[in-house]
Short mmCIF file of C-alpha atoms and ligand atoms in Angstrom, two decimals:
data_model
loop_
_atom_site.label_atom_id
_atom_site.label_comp_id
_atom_site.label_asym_id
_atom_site.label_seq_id
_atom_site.Cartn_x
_atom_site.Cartn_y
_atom_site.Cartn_z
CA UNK A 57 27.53 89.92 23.05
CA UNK A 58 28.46 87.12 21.19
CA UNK A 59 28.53 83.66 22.99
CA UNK A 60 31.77 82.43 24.07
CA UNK A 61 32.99 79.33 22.08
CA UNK A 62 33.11 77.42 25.35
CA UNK A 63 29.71 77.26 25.41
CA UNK A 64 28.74 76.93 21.66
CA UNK A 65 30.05 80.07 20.58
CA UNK A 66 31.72 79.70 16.74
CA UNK A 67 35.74 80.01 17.93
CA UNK A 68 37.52 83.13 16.56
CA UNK A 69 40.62 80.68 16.11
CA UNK A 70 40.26 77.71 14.42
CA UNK A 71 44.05 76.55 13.66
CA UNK A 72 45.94 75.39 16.39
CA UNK A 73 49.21 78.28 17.08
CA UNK A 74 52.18 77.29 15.68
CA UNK A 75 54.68 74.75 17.28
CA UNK A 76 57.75 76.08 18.87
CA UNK A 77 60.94 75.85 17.80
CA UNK A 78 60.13 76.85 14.31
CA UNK A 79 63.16 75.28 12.05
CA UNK A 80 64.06 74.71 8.35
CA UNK A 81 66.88 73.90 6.17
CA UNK A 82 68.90 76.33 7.02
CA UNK A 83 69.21 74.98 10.53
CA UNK A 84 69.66 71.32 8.96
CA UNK A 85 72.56 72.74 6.90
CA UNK A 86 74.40 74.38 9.68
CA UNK A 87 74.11 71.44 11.51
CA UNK A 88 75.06 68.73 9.10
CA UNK A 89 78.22 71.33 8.09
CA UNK A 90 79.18 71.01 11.53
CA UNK A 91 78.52 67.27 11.81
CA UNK A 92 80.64 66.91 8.62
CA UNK A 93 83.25 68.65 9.59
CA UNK A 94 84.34 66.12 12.48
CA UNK A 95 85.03 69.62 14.72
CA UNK A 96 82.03 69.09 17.39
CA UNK A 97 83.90 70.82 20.50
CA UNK A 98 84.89 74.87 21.20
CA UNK A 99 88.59 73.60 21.02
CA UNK A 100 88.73 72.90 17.28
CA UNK A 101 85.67 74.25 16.09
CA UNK A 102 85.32 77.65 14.65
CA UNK A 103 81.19 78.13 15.68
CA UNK A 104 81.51 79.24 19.16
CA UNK A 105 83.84 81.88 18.79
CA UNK A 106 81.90 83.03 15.78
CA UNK A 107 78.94 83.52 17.41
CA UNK A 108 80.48 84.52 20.73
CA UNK A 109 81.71 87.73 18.53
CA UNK A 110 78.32 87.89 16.62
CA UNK A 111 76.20 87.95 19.53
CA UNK A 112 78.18 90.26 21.83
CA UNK A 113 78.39 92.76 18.89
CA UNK A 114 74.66 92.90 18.22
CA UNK A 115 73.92 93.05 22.01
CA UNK A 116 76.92 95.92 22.34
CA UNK A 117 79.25 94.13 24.39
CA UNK A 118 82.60 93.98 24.20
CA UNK A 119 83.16 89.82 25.17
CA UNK A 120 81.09 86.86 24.64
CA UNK A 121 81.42 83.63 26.47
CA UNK A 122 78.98 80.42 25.77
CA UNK A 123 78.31 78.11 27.84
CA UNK A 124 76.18 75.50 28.45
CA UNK A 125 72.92 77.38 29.98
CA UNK A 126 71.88 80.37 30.89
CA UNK A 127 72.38 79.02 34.70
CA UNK A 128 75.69 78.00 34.40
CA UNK A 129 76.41 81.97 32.94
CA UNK A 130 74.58 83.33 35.92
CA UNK A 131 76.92 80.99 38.41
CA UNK A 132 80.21 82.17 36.24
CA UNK A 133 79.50 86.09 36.05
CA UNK A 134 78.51 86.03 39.68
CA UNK A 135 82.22 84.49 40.40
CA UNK A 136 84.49 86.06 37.64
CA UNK A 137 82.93 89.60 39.08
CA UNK A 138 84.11 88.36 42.12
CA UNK A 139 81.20 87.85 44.49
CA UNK A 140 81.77 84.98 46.77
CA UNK A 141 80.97 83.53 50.44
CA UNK A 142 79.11 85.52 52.99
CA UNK A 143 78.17 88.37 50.02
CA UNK A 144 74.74 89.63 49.58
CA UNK A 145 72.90 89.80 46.31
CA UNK A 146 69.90 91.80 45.90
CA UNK A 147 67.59 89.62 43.35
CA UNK A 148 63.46 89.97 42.37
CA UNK A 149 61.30 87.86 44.27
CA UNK A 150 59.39 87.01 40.69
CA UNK A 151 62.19 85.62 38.46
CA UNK A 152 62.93 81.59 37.41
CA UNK A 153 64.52 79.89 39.71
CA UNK A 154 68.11 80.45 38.58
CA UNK A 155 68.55 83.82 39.26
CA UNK A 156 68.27 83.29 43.10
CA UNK A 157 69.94 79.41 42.52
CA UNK A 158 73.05 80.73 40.74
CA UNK A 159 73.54 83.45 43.65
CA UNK A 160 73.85 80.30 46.18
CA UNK A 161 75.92 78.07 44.22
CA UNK A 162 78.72 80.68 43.98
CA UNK A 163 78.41 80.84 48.03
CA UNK A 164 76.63 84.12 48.19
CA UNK A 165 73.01 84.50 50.08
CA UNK A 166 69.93 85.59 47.68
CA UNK A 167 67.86 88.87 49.20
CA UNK A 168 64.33 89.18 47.83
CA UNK A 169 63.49 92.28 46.56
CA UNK A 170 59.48 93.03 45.99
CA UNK A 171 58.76 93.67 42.22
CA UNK A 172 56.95 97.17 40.40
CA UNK A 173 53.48 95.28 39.53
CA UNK A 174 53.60 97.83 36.22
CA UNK A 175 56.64 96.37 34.93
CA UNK A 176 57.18 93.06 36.84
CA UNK A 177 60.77 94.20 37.62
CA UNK A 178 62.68 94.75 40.60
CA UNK A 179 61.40 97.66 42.57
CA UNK A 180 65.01 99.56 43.00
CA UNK A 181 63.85 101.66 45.86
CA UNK A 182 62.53 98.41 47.97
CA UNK A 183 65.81 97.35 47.03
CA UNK A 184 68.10 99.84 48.81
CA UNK A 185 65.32 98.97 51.69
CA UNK A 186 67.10 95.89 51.78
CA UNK A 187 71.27 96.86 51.79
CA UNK A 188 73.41 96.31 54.54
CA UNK A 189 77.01 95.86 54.72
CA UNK A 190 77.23 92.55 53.07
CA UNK A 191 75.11 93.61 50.08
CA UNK A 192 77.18 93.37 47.42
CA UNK A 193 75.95 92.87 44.10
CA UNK A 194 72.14 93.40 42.29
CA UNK A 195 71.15 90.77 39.75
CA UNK A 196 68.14 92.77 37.46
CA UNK A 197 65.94 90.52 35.74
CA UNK A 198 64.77 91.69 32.47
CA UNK A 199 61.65 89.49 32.95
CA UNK A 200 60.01 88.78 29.77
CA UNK A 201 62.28 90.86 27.62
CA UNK A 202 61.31 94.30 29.43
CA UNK A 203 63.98 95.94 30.29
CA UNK A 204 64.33 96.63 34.24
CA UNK A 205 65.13 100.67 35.13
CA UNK A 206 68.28 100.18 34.84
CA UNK A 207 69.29 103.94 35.33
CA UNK A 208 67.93 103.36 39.03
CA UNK A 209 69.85 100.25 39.58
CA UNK A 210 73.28 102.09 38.30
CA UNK A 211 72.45 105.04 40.31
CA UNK A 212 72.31 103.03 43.83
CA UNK A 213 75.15 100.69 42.70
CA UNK A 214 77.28 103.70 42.12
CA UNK A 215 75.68 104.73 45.61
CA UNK A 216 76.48 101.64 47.29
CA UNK A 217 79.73 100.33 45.56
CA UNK A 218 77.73 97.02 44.33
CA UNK A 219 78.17 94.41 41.07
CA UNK A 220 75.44 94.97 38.90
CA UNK A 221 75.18 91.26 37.10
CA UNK A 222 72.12 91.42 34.88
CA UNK A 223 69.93 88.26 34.43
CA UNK A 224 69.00 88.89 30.76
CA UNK A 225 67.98 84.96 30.05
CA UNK A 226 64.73 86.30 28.71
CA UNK A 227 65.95 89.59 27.24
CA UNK A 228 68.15 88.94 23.39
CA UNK A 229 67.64 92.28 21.57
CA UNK A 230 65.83 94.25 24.31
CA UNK A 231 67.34 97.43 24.81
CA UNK A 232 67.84 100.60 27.64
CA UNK A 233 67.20 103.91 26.30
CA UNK A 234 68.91 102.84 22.61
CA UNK A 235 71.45 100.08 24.25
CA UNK A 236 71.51 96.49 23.95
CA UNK A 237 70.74 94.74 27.21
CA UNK A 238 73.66 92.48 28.87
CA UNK A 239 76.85 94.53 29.09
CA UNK A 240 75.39 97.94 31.18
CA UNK A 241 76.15 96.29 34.39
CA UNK A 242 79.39 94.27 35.16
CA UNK A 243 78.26 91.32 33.03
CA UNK A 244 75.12 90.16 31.81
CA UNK A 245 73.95 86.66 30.96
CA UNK A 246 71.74 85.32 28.38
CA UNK A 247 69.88 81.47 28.17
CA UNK A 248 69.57 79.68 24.66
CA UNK A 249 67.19 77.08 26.79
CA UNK A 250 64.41 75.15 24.48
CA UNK A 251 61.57 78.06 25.40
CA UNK A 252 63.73 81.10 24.25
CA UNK A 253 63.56 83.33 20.92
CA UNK A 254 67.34 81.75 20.26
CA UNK A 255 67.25 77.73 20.72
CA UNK A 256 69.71 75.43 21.02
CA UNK A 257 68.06 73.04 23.27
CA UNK A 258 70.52 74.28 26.12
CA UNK A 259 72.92 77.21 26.20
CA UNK A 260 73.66 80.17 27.69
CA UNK A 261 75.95 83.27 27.52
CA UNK A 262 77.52 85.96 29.99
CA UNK A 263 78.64 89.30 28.30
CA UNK A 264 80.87 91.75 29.54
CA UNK A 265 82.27 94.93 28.58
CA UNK A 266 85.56 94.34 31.58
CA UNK A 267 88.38 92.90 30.18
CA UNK A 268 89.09 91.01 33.66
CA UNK A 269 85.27 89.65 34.01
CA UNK A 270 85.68 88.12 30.70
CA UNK A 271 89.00 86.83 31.35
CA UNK A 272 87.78 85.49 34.42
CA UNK A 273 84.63 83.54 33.18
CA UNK A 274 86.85 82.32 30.33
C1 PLP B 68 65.01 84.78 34.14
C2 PLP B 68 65.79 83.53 33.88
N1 PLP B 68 66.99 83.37 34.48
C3 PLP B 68 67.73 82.27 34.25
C4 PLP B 68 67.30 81.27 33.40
C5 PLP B 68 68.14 80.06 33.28
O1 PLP B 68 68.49 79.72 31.96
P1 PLP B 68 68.70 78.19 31.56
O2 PLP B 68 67.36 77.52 31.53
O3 PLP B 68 69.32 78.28 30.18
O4 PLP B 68 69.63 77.57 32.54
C6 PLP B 68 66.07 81.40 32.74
C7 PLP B 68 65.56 80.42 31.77
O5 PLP B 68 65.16 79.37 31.91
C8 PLP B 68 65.28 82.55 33.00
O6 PLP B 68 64.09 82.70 32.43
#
């Protein structure tokens, strides 16, 4: 075996990986058009709602909404779906911080769910372990852009009457048997954070294929 290039060994890599966000002039130009235009905010400017429509389209949703992170989506889809104080969501123990965070800032109580080691998603049959008669959403993470089963998370929300709110921060283009990710459950919510395939710095977005959800967040 060869040796390792920690101990002398001739590296099999020898240029560093390539910096992240990766950016050109065709980022420059969209910017500066904006810039130039004096239309910086969603009230006069036509970029939000264009890419609101763009995004939700490509991810098969019916809405878009933007806002400012991918927490802030997770806070408004919990609420515009209507879960509230005293509700139980049923959330993956292994997830970022904001899944379980945005569950508690709209007044409802975060219950840990153990995850399927093969897939790192929530384990749907620990979850039903864990109903009782405040459980009333599921928030499936789609943790590292793998889908989670989302056929057994319909099946025991139909079951149990509960939201299905999808945390998809880490999920843009993944798909569920030949669907887009984000609008299966009630609403689904994307992050446009610094670290994600789509960067704006910060951003987020909740889909939704309800008419009232949408309304709602808007
Ligand atoms: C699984 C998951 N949920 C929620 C978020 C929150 O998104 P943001 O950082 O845009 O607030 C992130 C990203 O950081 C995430 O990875």
């Amino acid at each position: 075996m060869s040796t390792l290039a920690i101990n002398g060994g001739t590296p099999v890599r020898t240029e560093p990986f390539p910096v992240w966000p990766i950016w050109g002039d065709e980022e420059i130009n969209a910017l500066t058009q904006v810039v130039k235009s004096g239309k910086w905010g969603s009230l006069s400017g036509e970029k939000t709602g264009e890419f609101e429509h763009m995004f939700a389209q490509y991810q098969d949703a019916k809405h878009g909404i933007l806002t400012n992170s991918g927490t802030t989506a997770l806070r408004l889809a919990l609420t515009a779906a209507d879960i509230g104080r005293g509700d139980e969501v049923l959330v993956p123990a292994y997830t970022f911080i904001a899944s379980a965070s945005s569950i508690i800032d709209a007044g409802a109580i975060p219950i840990f769910v153990d995850i399927d080691p093969n897939t790192y998603n929530i384990d749907v049959a620990k979850a039903e372990e864990r109903i009782t008669d405040k459980t009333r959403g599921i928030m499936p993470v789609h943790f590292a852009g793998r889908p989670a089963d989302l056929d057994a998370v319909l099946a025991l929300a139909e079951k149990h009457n509960l939201i299905v709110i999808e945390d998809a921060a880490q999920a843009w283009g993944s798909e569920w048997k030949g669907k887009r990710v984000g609008a299966i459950g009630a609403a689904g919510c994307f992050s446009f954070q610094s670290s994600k395939n789509i960067n704006a710095g910060e951003g987020g977005i909740i889909l939704t294929n309800d008419d009232l959800v949408a309304k709602m967040a808007r």
